[in-house]
Amino acid sequence: MRISQDFASMGPDAATTARRRPARGRAAAALTAAVAFALVLTGCGGGSDSAPKSASARSSADADRVEPLAGTPAPRLPVTVDSADGKEVTIDSTERIVPLTGSLSEIVFTLGLGKQVVARDITATFEQAEKLPVVTRAHDVSAESVLSLKPTIVLADTTTGPSEAIDQIRDAGIPLLVVEPAEELSDVGRRIDTVAEALGVPSAGTELKKRTEKRIADVQKSVPAPADGKKPRVAFLYLRGSASVYLLGGAESGASSLLEAAGAVDAGKESGLDKDFTAITSEALAKAAPDAILLMTKGFESVGGMDGLVKIPGIAETPAGLDRRVVTVDDGVLLNYGPRTDRVLTEIVEQLYAKGGEGQ
């Protein structure tokens, strides 16, 4: 149950890991803190079979697949690159790749190197990766499991841990590259380039970056101008009903860039919430006054859909609650800021500007 992609599912020790190791990057820090909070309460929440289907649920077949570039690029190796944790890493082979987050797996597969990936994080849920062995559960890395697969390159980000596992992998002589996490749309190209360079396929990285950035730009061109001159206010909520976790996203939640690209205002950020998440209160919601609410699909289902959502104190009194207007996107892609971000943005735009709200 990662709030973003790399916490889509959580292991029992993930909260301890999150508290022990400071996250780097606004979105990563926000998501780690909120997930730890959820697990301290009761653990990951389940969904409700009676919840209404959202637009993202209807398009899950697309969301659960990545679209690789045509052909398999031939890596030009060795290469030496700078790791985000200050190390210099030399990669001699990409025959056995182990990405330790779902978002990094997505980039590797989309570059066309999926056949060389030998393991996955539990959050790499897309179809092409689902049969791979799981070696980490939302940053609870098993060094022994990683090493047993004899990787030739391991990819991590600055929130991957525990640090003892990272050190153990490096001490075994395995090249391990740490990549800065993505916090907003402007990070998409940088992250693709970093992974492609490390894998010896910079040209494929350039092609994928151009494809991804063009698709994102095309979606942005489709955003309608507000009829009354006022941009819609959208609040990003993180919910896990069975764990009684109800959080309102602020400026550092990781969602602001997506909402702004969709022609909206991040209501939490605009109302003065300058950190990541805060507990939902009637007062905070009244100040945010969202016209619509952005949710992850599992979070929406975990509270029983629209009927359950409006029972959360303060929701029913907001314009979004009164209009029953929500935007839902699959947990596994919402905040990836990667090759599938154009699909995420498309879903947000289509639902946000559709006539009528969810549940009507």
mmCIF file of C-alpha atoms in Angstrom:
data_model
loop_
_atom_site.group_PDB
_atom_site.id
_atom_site.type_symbol
_atom_site.label_atom_id
_atom_site.label_comp_id
_atom_site.label_asym_id
_atom_site.label_seq_id
_atom_site.Cartn_x
_atom_site.Cartn_y
_atom_site.Cartn_z
ATOM 1 C CA MET A 1 0.000 0.000 0.000
ATOM 2 C CA ARG A 2 2.322 2.702 -0.999
ATOM 3 C CA ILE A 3 0.589 6.071 -1.256
ATOM 4 C CA SER A 4 2.383 6.431 -4.531
ATOM 5 C CA GLN A 5 3.407 3.619 -6.800
ATOM 6 C CA ASP A 6 6.219 2.175 -4.751
ATOM 7 C CA PHE A 7 3.963 1.760 -1.721
ATOM 8 C CA ALA A 8 1.101 0.030 -3.551
ATOM 9 C CA SER A 9 1.613 -2.953 -1.243
ATOM 10 C CA MET A 10 3.370 -2.960 2.089
ATOM 11 C CA GLY A 11 5.254 -5.603 4.031
ATOM 12 C CA PRO A 12 4.935 -5.789 7.821
ATOM 13 C CA ASP A 13 8.304 -4.129 8.447
ATOM 14 C CA ALA A 14 7.894 -1.231 6.051
ATOM 15 C CA ALA A 15 6.792 1.282 8.675
ATOM 16 C CA THR A 16 9.908 0.612 10.720
ATOM 17 C CA THR A 17 12.053 1.079 7.637
ATOM 18 C CA ALA A 18 10.333 4.347 6.762
ATOM 19 C CA ARG A 19 10.836 5.774 10.243
ATOM 20 C CA ARG A 20 14.461 4.664 10.413
ATOM 21 C CA ARG A 21 15.563 6.156 7.090
ATOM 22 C CA PRO A 22 14.818 9.745 6.073
ATOM 23 C CA ALA A 23 13.270 9.990 2.627
ATOM 24 C CA ARG A 24 14.669 12.413 0.086
ATOM 25 C CA GLY A 25 12.423 14.414 -2.181
ATOM 26 C CA ARG A 26 9.154 16.063 -1.286
ATOM 27 C CA ALA A 27 6.841 13.393 -2.670
ATOM 28 C CA ALA A 28 8.897 10.496 -1.340
ATOM 29 C CA ALA A 29 9.052 11.969 2.147
ATOM 30 C CA ALA A 30 5.334 12.669 2.159
ATOM 31 C CA LEU A 31 4.401 9.229 0.978
ATOM 32 C CA THR A 32 6.741 7.410 3.341
ATOM 33 C CA ALA A 33 5.422 9.333 6.340
ATOM 34 C CA ALA A 34 1.786 8.744 5.501
ATOM 35 C CA VAL A 35 2.282 5.040 4.836
ATOM 36 C CA ALA A 36 4.162 4.603 8.092
ATOM 37 C CA PHE A 37 1.276 6.326 9.867
ATOM 38 C CA ALA A 38 -1.229 4.005 8.248
ATOM 39 C CA LEU A 39 0.682 0.890 9.221
ATOM 40 C CA VAL A 40 1.184 2.039 12.783
ATOM 41 C CA LEU A 41 -2.594 2.092 13.098
ATOM 42 C CA THR A 42 -3.774 -1.206 11.669
ATOM 43 C CA GLY A 43 -1.981 -2.070 8.451
ATOM 44 C CA CYS A 44 -3.003 -1.970 4.826
ATOM 45 C CA GLY A 45 -6.656 -1.451 4.081
ATOM 46 C CA GLY A 46 -8.716 -3.573 1.799
ATOM 47 C CA GLY A 47 -11.252 -2.552 -0.772
ATOM 48 C CA SER A 48 -14.991 -2.838 -0.957
ATOM 49 C CA ASP A 49 -16.553 -4.979 -3.638
ATOM 50 C CA SER A 50 -19.615 -2.778 -3.565
ATOM 51 C CA ALA A 51 -17.722 0.377 -4.541
ATOM 52 C CA PRO A 52 -18.768 1.856 -7.879
ATOM 53 C CA LYS A 53 -16.432 1.438 -10.794
ATOM 54 C CA SER A 54 -14.353 4.487 -11.576
ATOM 55 C CA ALA A 55 -13.056 5.585 -14.945
ATOM 56 C CA SER A 56 -9.595 4.368 -13.963
ATOM 57 C CA ALA A 57 -10.997 0.965 -13.070
ATOM 58 C CA ARG A 58 -12.581 0.756 -16.498
ATOM 59 C CA SER A 59 -9.218 1.511 -18.126
ATOM 60 C CA SER A 60 -7.181 -0.788 -15.877
ATOM 61 C CA ALA A 61 -6.298 -3.056 -18.792
ATOM 62 C CA ASP A 62 -4.277 -0.219 -20.302
ATOM 63 C CA ALA A 63 -2.920 0.965 -16.960
ATOM 64 C CA ASP A 64 -1.560 -2.502 -16.127
ATOM 65 C CA ARG A 65 0.662 -2.716 -19.194
ATOM 66 C CA VAL A 66 3.656 -0.695 -20.253
ATOM 67 C CA GLU A 67 4.337 0.177 -23.892
ATOM 68 C CA PRO A 68 7.962 -0.672 -24.733
ATOM 69 C CA LEU A 69 9.810 1.062 -27.511
ATOM 70 C CA ALA A 70 9.984 -0.922 -30.727
ATOM 71 C CA GLY A 71 12.918 -3.328 -30.777
ATOM 72 C CA THR A 72 15.456 -4.241 -28.112
ATOM 73 C CA PRO A 73 18.323 -1.752 -27.842
ATOM 74 C CA ALA A 74 21.880 -3.088 -27.712
ATOM 75 C CA PRO A 75 23.632 -1.688 -24.621
ATOM 76 C CA ARG A 76 27.006 -0.061 -25.157
ATOM 77 C CA LEU A 77 29.037 -0.983 -22.101
ATOM 78 C CA PRO A 78 30.887 -0.494 -19.846
ATOM 79 C CA VAL A 79 29.650 2.861 -18.584
ATOM 80 C CA THR A 80 30.513 4.767 -15.427
ATOM 81 C CA VAL A 81 27.818 6.965 -13.903
ATOM 82 C CA ASP A 82 27.312 9.017 -10.757
ATOM 83 C CA SER A 83 24.910 7.584 -8.206
ATOM 84 C CA ALA A 84 22.571 9.931 -6.324
ATOM 85 C CA ASP A 85 24.156 8.866 -3.026
ATOM 86 C CA GLY A 86 27.568 10.158 -4.047
ATOM 87 C CA LYS A 87 29.063 6.903 -5.335
ATOM 88 C CA GLU A 88 30.583 6.301 -8.751
ATOM 89 C CA VAL A 89 29.196 3.164 -10.365
ATOM 90 C CA THR A 90 30.591 1.197 -13.308
ATOM 91 C CA ILE A 91 28.199 -1.109 -15.147
ATOM 92 C CA ASP A 92 29.700 -3.867 -17.300
ATOM 93 C CA SER A 93 26.583 -5.912 -18.035
ATOM 94 C CA THR A 94 22.819 -5.548 -18.182
ATOM 95 C CA GLU A 95 22.145 -9.261 -18.555
ATOM 96 C CA ARG A 96 20.455 -9.481 -15.155
ATOM 97 C CA ILE A 97 18.738 -6.270 -14.022
ATOM 98 C CA VAL A 98 17.040 -5.858 -10.641
ATOM 99 C CA PRO A 99 15.017 -2.629 -10.224
ATOM 100 C CA LEU A 100 14.075 -2.141 -6.567
ATOM 101 C CA THR A 101 11.024 0.055 -7.175
ATOM 102 C CA GLY A 102 8.000 -0.335 -9.399
ATOM 103 C CA SER A 103 8.613 3.002 -11.100
ATOM 104 C CA LEU A 104 12.184 2.039 -12.052
ATOM 105 C CA SER A 105 10.919 -1.299 -13.372
ATOM 106 C CA GLU A 106 8.482 0.607 -15.558
ATOM 107 C CA ILE A 107 11.277 2.643 -17.133
ATOM 108 C CA VAL A 108 13.483 -0.409 -17.757
ATOM 109 C CA PHE A 109 10.666 -2.353 -19.416
ATOM 110 C CA THR A 110 9.583 0.627 -21.494
ATOM 111 C CA LEU A 111 13.143 1.136 -22.732
ATOM 112 C CA GLY A 112 12.845 -2.371 -24.214
ATOM 113 C CA LEU A 113 15.037 -4.208 -21.714
ATOM 114 C CA GLY A 114 12.311 -6.098 -19.889
ATOM 115 C CA LYS A 115 13.677 -9.517 -20.862
ATOM 116 C CA GLN A 116 16.800 -8.805 -18.844
ATOM 117 C CA VAL A 117 14.893 -7.989 -15.648
ATOM 118 C CA VAL A 118 15.101 -10.929 -13.221
ATOM 119 C CA ALA A 119 13.182 -9.633 -10.182
ATOM 120 C CA ARG A 120 10.777 -6.941 -9.082
ATOM 121 C CA ASP A 121 9.476 -4.893 -6.218
ATOM 122 C CA ILE A 122 5.940 -5.844 -5.185
ATOM 123 C CA THR A 123 4.713 -2.533 -6.617
ATOM 124 C CA ALA A 124 5.732 -3.481 -10.173
ATOM 125 C CA THR A 125 2.232 -4.747 -10.899
ATOM 126 C CA PHE A 126 2.058 -4.214 -14.648
ATOM 127 C CA GLU A 127 1.436 -7.288 -16.750
ATOM 128 C CA GLN A 128 4.908 -7.752 -18.207
ATOM 129 C CA ALA A 129 6.511 -7.905 -14.751
ATOM 130 C CA GLU A 130 3.918 -9.747 -12.690
ATOM 131 C CA LYS A 131 5.511 -13.213 -12.945
ATOM 132 C CA LEU A 132 8.942 -12.108 -11.738
ATOM 133 C CA PRO A 133 10.067 -13.056 -8.218
ATOM 134 C CA VAL A 134 9.526 -10.345 -5.589
ATOM 135 C CA VAL A 135 12.709 -9.289 -3.780
ATOM 136 C CA THR A 136 11.469 -6.169 -2.029
ATOM 137 C CA ARG A 137 8.178 -5.024 -0.557
ATOM 138 C CA ALA A 138 7.832 -1.260 -0.599
ATOM 139 C CA HIS A 139 11.418 -0.496 0.367
ATOM 140 C CA ASP A 140 11.878 -3.479 2.665
ATOM 141 C CA VAL A 141 14.711 -4.891 0.545
ATOM 142 C CA SER A 142 15.925 -8.452 1.069
ATOM 143 C CA ALA A 143 19.626 -8.353 0.207
ATOM 144 C CA GLU A 144 19.825 -12.144 0.321
ATOM 145 C CA SER A 145 17.002 -12.498 -2.211
ATOM 146 C CA VAL A 146 18.598 -9.937 -4.500
ATOM 147 C CA LEU A 147 22.024 -11.556 -4.355
ATOM 148 C CA SER A 148 20.605 -15.055 -4.919
ATOM 149 C CA LEU A 149 19.531 -13.932 -8.403
ATOM 150 C CA LYS A 150 23.092 -12.938 -9.336
ATOM 151 C CA PRO A 151 22.231 -9.483 -10.712
ATOM 152 C CA THR A 152 24.676 -7.607 -12.898
ATOM 153 C CA ILE A 153 23.076 -4.230 -12.076
ATOM 154 C CA VAL A 154 20.701 -3.140 -9.304
ATOM 155 C CA LEU A 155 18.652 0.055 -9.563
ATOM 156 C CA ALA A 156 17.337 1.835 -6.479
ATOM 157 C CA ASP A 157 16.183 5.306 -5.502
ATOM 158 C CA THR A 158 16.984 7.484 -2.529
ATOM 159 C CA THR A 159 14.101 6.065 -0.486
ATOM 160 C CA THR A 160 15.138 2.433 -0.998
ATOM 161 C CA GLY A 161 16.285 0.621 2.098
ATOM 162 C CA PRO A 162 17.104 -0.395 4.686
ATOM 163 C CA SER A 163 20.582 1.030 4.264
ATOM 164 C CA GLU A 164 22.089 -2.199 5.603
ATOM 165 C CA ALA A 165 20.624 -4.091 2.637
ATOM 166 C CA ILE A 166 21.993 -1.574 0.158
ATOM 167 C CA ASP A 167 25.437 -1.821 1.757
ATOM 168 C CA GLN A 168 25.283 -5.617 1.705
ATOM 169 C CA ILE A 169 24.523 -5.666 -2.018
ATOM 170 C CA ARG A 170 27.362 -3.263 -2.767
ATOM 171 C CA ASP A 171 29.772 -5.124 -0.502
ATOM 172 C CA ALA A 172 29.090 -8.221 -2.600
ATOM 173 C CA GLY A 173 30.521 -6.365 -5.592
ATOM 174 C CA ILE A 174 27.217 -5.748 -7.396
ATOM 175 C CA PRO A 175 26.941 -2.382 -9.210
ATOM 176 C CA LEU A 176 24.089 -0.499 -7.539
ATOM 177 C CA LEU A 177 22.867 2.823 -8.880
ATOM 178 C CA VAL A 178 20.725 5.133 -6.760
ATOM 179 C CA VAL A 179 18.422 7.403 -8.782
ATOM 180 C CA GLU A 180 16.788 10.583 -7.499
ATOM 181 C CA PRO A 181 13.010 10.106 -7.198
ATOM 182 C CA ALA A 182 10.599 12.062 -9.362
ATOM 183 C CA GLU A 183 8.625 14.814 -7.663
ATOM 184 C CA GLU A 184 6.869 16.471 -10.589
ATOM 185 C CA LEU A 185 6.372 16.402 -14.352
ATOM 186 C CA SER A 186 9.642 18.186 -15.024
ATOM 187 C CA ASP A 187 11.495 15.208 -13.512
ATOM 188 C CA VAL A 188 10.171 12.670 -16.013
ATOM 189 C CA GLY A 189 12.810 13.204 -18.688
ATOM 190 C CA ARG A 190 15.673 13.419 -16.196
ATOM 191 C CA ARG A 191 14.782 10.109 -14.615
ATOM 192 C CA ILE A 192 14.446 8.313 -17.966
ATOM 193 C CA ASP A 193 17.810 9.684 -19.097
ATOM 194 C CA THR A 194 19.516 8.576 -15.887
ATOM 195 C CA VAL A 195 18.303 4.988 -16.156
ATOM 196 C CA ALA A 196 18.997 4.764 -19.895
ATOM 197 C CA GLU A 197 22.548 6.059 -19.498
ATOM 198 C CA ALA A 198 23.278 3.567 -16.737
ATOM 199 C CA LEU A 199 22.018 0.705 -18.874
ATOM 200 C CA GLY A 200 24.102 1.782 -21.855
ATOM 201 C CA VAL A 201 21.159 2.756 -24.047
ATOM 202 C CA PRO A 202 21.169 6.573 -24.062
ATOM 203 C CA SER A 203 19.622 6.761 -27.526
ATOM 204 C CA ALA A 204 16.669 4.691 -26.400
ATOM 205 C CA GLY A 205 16.403 7.006 -23.412
ATOM 206 C CA THR A 206 16.281 10.041 -25.654
ATOM 207 C CA GLU A 207 13.585 8.416 -27.793
ATOM 208 C CA LEU A 208 11.489 7.448 -24.773
ATOM 209 C CA LYS A 209 11.894 10.857 -23.185
ATOM 210 C CA LYS A 210 10.743 12.605 -26.352
ATOM 211 C CA ARG A 211 7.786 10.227 -26.732
ATOM 212 C CA THR A 212 6.725 10.668 -23.129
ATOM 213 C CA GLU A 213 7.126 14.445 -23.022
ATOM 214 C CA LYS A 214 5.270 14.842 -26.343
ATOM 215 C CA ARG A 215 2.372 12.738 -25.116
ATOM 216 C CA ILE A 216 2.160 14.726 -21.894
ATOM 217 C CA ALA A 217 2.222 17.981 -23.860
ATOM 218 C CA ASP A 218 -0.522 16.694 -26.166
ATOM 219 C CA VAL A 219 -2.742 15.911 -23.196
ATOM 220 C CA GLN A 220 -2.146 19.380 -21.767
ATOM 221 C CA LYS A 221 -3.296 20.898 -25.058
ATOM 222 C CA SER A 222 -6.608 19.107 -24.612
ATOM 223 C CA VAL A 223 -7.356 20.776 -21.271
ATOM 224 C CA PRO A 224 -10.435 22.965 -21.776
ATOM 225 C CA ALA A 225 -10.394 26.573 -20.722
ATOM 226 C CA PRO A 226 -12.604 27.134 -17.667
ATOM 227 C CA ALA A 227 -15.958 28.501 -18.758
ATOM 228 C CA ASP A 228 -16.155 31.001 -15.889
ATOM 229 C CA GLY A 229 -12.447 31.820 -15.873
ATOM 230 C CA LYS A 230 -11.918 29.945 -12.616
ATOM 231 C CA LYS A 231 -9.787 26.826 -12.513
ATOM 232 C CA PRO A 232 -11.322 23.846 -10.698
ATOM 233 C CA ARG A 233 -10.022 23.299 -7.178
ATOM 234 C CA VAL A 234 -9.014 19.676 -6.573
ATOM 235 C CA ALA A 235 -8.015 18.128 -3.245
ATOM 236 C CA PHE A 236 -5.798 15.031 -3.219
ATOM 237 C CA LEU A 237 -6.873 12.670 -0.442
ATOM 238 C CA TYR A 238 -5.101 9.551 0.758
ATOM 239 C CA LEU A 239 -7.600 7.123 2.295
ATOM 240 C CA ARG A 240 -7.431 3.646 3.797
ATOM 241 C CA GLY A 241 -10.833 3.023 5.296
ATOM 242 C CA SER A 242 -10.127 -0.194 7.194
ATOM 243 C CA ALA A 243 -7.119 1.488 8.821
ATOM 244 C CA SER A 244 -9.078 4.677 9.564
ATOM 245 C CA VAL A 245 -6.469 6.713 7.716
ATOM 246 C CA TYR A 246 -7.855 9.886 6.154
ATOM 247 C CA LEU A 247 -5.266 12.394 4.931
ATOM 248 C CA LEU A 248 -5.449 15.628 2.930
ATOM 249 C CA GLY A 249 -2.546 16.354 0.601
ATOM 250 C CA GLY A 250 -0.657 19.625 0.747
ATOM 251 C CA ALA A 251 2.062 21.279 -1.329
ATOM 252 C CA GLU A 252 4.492 18.367 -0.931
ATOM 253 C CA SER A 253 2.110 15.458 -1.490
ATOM 254 C CA GLY A 254 3.442 14.872 -5.005
ATOM 255 C CA ALA A 255 0.118 15.551 -6.719
ATOM 256 C CA SER A 256 0.389 19.309 -7.290
ATOM 257 C CA SER A 257 2.293 19.061 -10.565
ATOM 258 C CA LEU A 258 -0.281 16.699 -12.076
ATOM 259 C CA LEU A 259 -3.217 18.815 -10.972
ATOM 260 C CA GLU A 260 -1.660 21.995 -12.318
ATOM 261 C CA ALA A 261 -0.879 20.278 -15.633
ATOM 262 C CA ALA A 262 -4.550 19.326 -15.804
ATOM 263 C CA GLY A 263 -5.532 22.977 -15.523
ATOM 264 C CA ALA A 264 -6.589 22.676 -11.896
ATOM 265 C CA VAL A 265 -5.618 24.212 -8.579
ATOM 266 C CA ASP A 266 -4.287 21.972 -5.810
ATOM 267 C CA ALA A 267 -6.854 22.895 -3.179
ATOM 268 C CA GLY A 268 -4.778 21.660 -0.255
ATOM 269 C CA LYS A 269 -1.715 23.571 -1.366
ATOM 270 C CA GLU A 270 -3.756 26.688 -2.178
ATOM 271 C CA SER A 271 -5.370 26.621 1.267
ATOM 272 C CA GLY A 272 -1.996 26.947 2.936
ATOM 273 C CA LEU A 273 -0.968 23.338 3.578
ATOM 274 C CA ASP A 274 2.720 23.716 2.781
ATOM 275 C CA LYS A 275 3.845 20.244 3.885
ATOM 276 C CA ASP A 276 2.860 16.782 2.675
ATOM 277 C CA PHE A 277 -0.253 15.441 4.371
ATOM 278 C CA THR A 278 -2.453 16.456 7.267
ATOM 279 C CA ALA A 279 -5.278 14.596 8.947
ATOM 280 C CA ILE A 280 -8.632 15.414 7.379
ATOM 281 C CA THR A 281 -10.770 17.747 9.458
ATOM 282 C CA SER A 282 -13.964 19.599 8.649
ATOM 283 C CA GLU A 283 -12.087 22.861 9.094
ATOM 284 C CA ALA A 284 -9.271 21.893 6.706
ATOM 285 C CA LEU A 285 -11.750 20.733 4.069
ATOM 286 C CA ALA A 286 -13.842 23.875 4.415
ATOM 287 C CA LYS A 287 -10.742 25.986 3.851
ATOM 288 C CA ALA A 288 -9.642 23.902 0.869
ATOM 289 C CA ALA A 289 -13.171 24.005 -0.594
ATOM 290 C CA PRO A 290 -12.466 21.516 -3.403
ATOM 291 C CA ASP A 291 -14.667 21.315 -6.465
ATOM 292 C CA ALA A 292 -13.430 17.752 -6.997
ATOM 293 C CA ILE A 293 -11.447 15.165 -5.048
ATOM 294 C CA LEU A 294 -8.521 13.157 -6.463
ATOM 295 C CA LEU A 295 -8.219 9.640 -5.050
ATOM 296 C CA MET A 296 -6.346 6.438 -5.663
ATOM 297 C CA THR A 297 -8.730 3.708 -6.749
ATOM 298 C CA LYS A 298 -8.044 1.429 -3.782
ATOM 299 C CA GLY A 299 -8.517 4.303 -1.383
ATOM 300 C CA PHE A 300 -11.883 5.124 -2.929
ATOM 301 C CA GLU A 301 -12.935 1.487 -2.724
ATOM 302 C CA SER A 302 -11.663 1.141 0.859
ATOM 303 C CA VAL A 303 -14.228 3.646 2.149
ATOM 304 C CA GLY A 304 -17.103 2.083 0.215
ATOM 305 C CA GLY A 305 -17.123 4.314 -2.834
ATOM 306 C CA MET A 306 -19.021 7.582 -3.090
ATOM 307 C CA ASP A 307 -21.574 6.752 -0.425
ATOM 308 C CA GLY A 308 -18.823 6.019 2.070
ATOM 309 C CA LEU A 309 -16.690 8.975 1.041
ATOM 310 C CA VAL A 310 -19.344 11.544 1.896
ATOM 311 C CA LYS A 311 -19.640 10.064 5.384
ATOM 312 C CA ILE A 312 -16.109 11.234 6.225
ATOM 313 C CA PRO A 313 -16.582 14.378 8.349
ATOM 314 C CA GLY A 314 -16.453 17.501 6.224
ATOM 315 C CA ILE A 315 -16.586 15.853 2.790
ATOM 316 C CA ALA A 316 -20.315 16.212 2.247
ATOM 317 C CA GLU A 317 -20.165 19.952 2.923
ATOM 318 C CA THR A 318 -17.540 20.675 0.259
ATOM 319 C CA PRO A 319 -18.536 21.548 -3.316
ATOM 320 C CA ALA A 320 -16.996 18.214 -4.364
ATOM 321 C CA GLY A 321 -19.082 16.303 -1.837
ATOM 322 C CA LEU A 322 -22.264 18.127 -2.734
ATOM 323 C CA ASP A 323 -21.700 17.386 -6.427
ATOM 324 C CA ARG A 324 -20.364 13.867 -5.729
ATOM 325 C CA ARG A 325 -17.409 14.706 -7.912
ATOM 326 C CA VAL A 326 -14.295 12.554 -7.670
ATOM 327 C CA VAL A 327 -11.387 11.679 -9.923
ATOM 328 C CA THR A 328 -9.832 8.247 -9.390
ATOM 329 C CA VAL A 329 -6.602 6.827 -10.793
ATOM 330 C CA ASP A 330 -5.044 3.410 -10.211
ATOM 331 C CA ASP A 331 -2.636 3.270 -7.277
ATOM 332 C CA GLY A 332 0.101 1.728 -9.422
ATOM 333 C CA VAL A 333 0.496 4.696 -11.751
ATOM 334 C CA LEU A 334 -0.806 7.899 -10.186
ATOM 335 C CA LEU A 335 2.445 9.441 -8.933
ATOM 336 C CA ASN A 336 4.990 7.513 -10.984
ATOM 337 C CA TYR A 337 6.038 10.505 -13.117
ATOM 338 C CA GLY A 338 7.331 8.168 -15.794
ATOM 339 C CA PRO A 339 6.482 6.687 -19.201
ATOM 340 C CA ARG A 340 2.788 6.227 -18.333
ATOM 341 C CA THR A 341 2.203 9.685 -16.881
ATOM 342 C CA ASP A 342 0.415 10.827 -20.039
ATOM 343 C CA ARG A 343 -2.220 8.143 -19.364
ATOM 344 C CA VAL A 344 -2.584 9.357 -15.788
ATOM 345 C CA LEU A 345 -2.981 12.940 -16.941
ATOM 346 C CA THR A 346 -5.517 11.855 -19.571
ATOM 347 C CA GLU A 347 -7.624 10.119 -16.938
ATOM 348 C CA ILE A 348 -7.532 13.155 -14.674
ATOM 349 C CA VAL A 349 -8.524 15.531 -17.466
ATOM 350 C CA GLU A 350 -11.306 13.298 -18.799
ATOM 351 C CA GLN A 351 -12.869 12.786 -15.388
ATOM 352 C CA LEU A 352 -12.344 16.307 -14.097
ATOM 353 C CA TYR A 353 -14.044 17.976 -17.046
ATOM 354 C CA ALA A 354 -16.748 15.362 -17.614
ATOM 355 C CA LYS A 355 -20.323 16.428 -17.020
ATOM 356 C CA GLY A 356 -21.647 15.197 -13.702
ATOM 357 C CA GLY A 357 -19.760 13.684 -10.815
ATOM 358 C CA GLU A 358 -18.881 10.147 -9.826
ATOM 359 C CA GLY A 359 -21.855 8.238 -8.541
ATOM 360 C CA GLN A 360 -24.435 10.208 -10.530
#
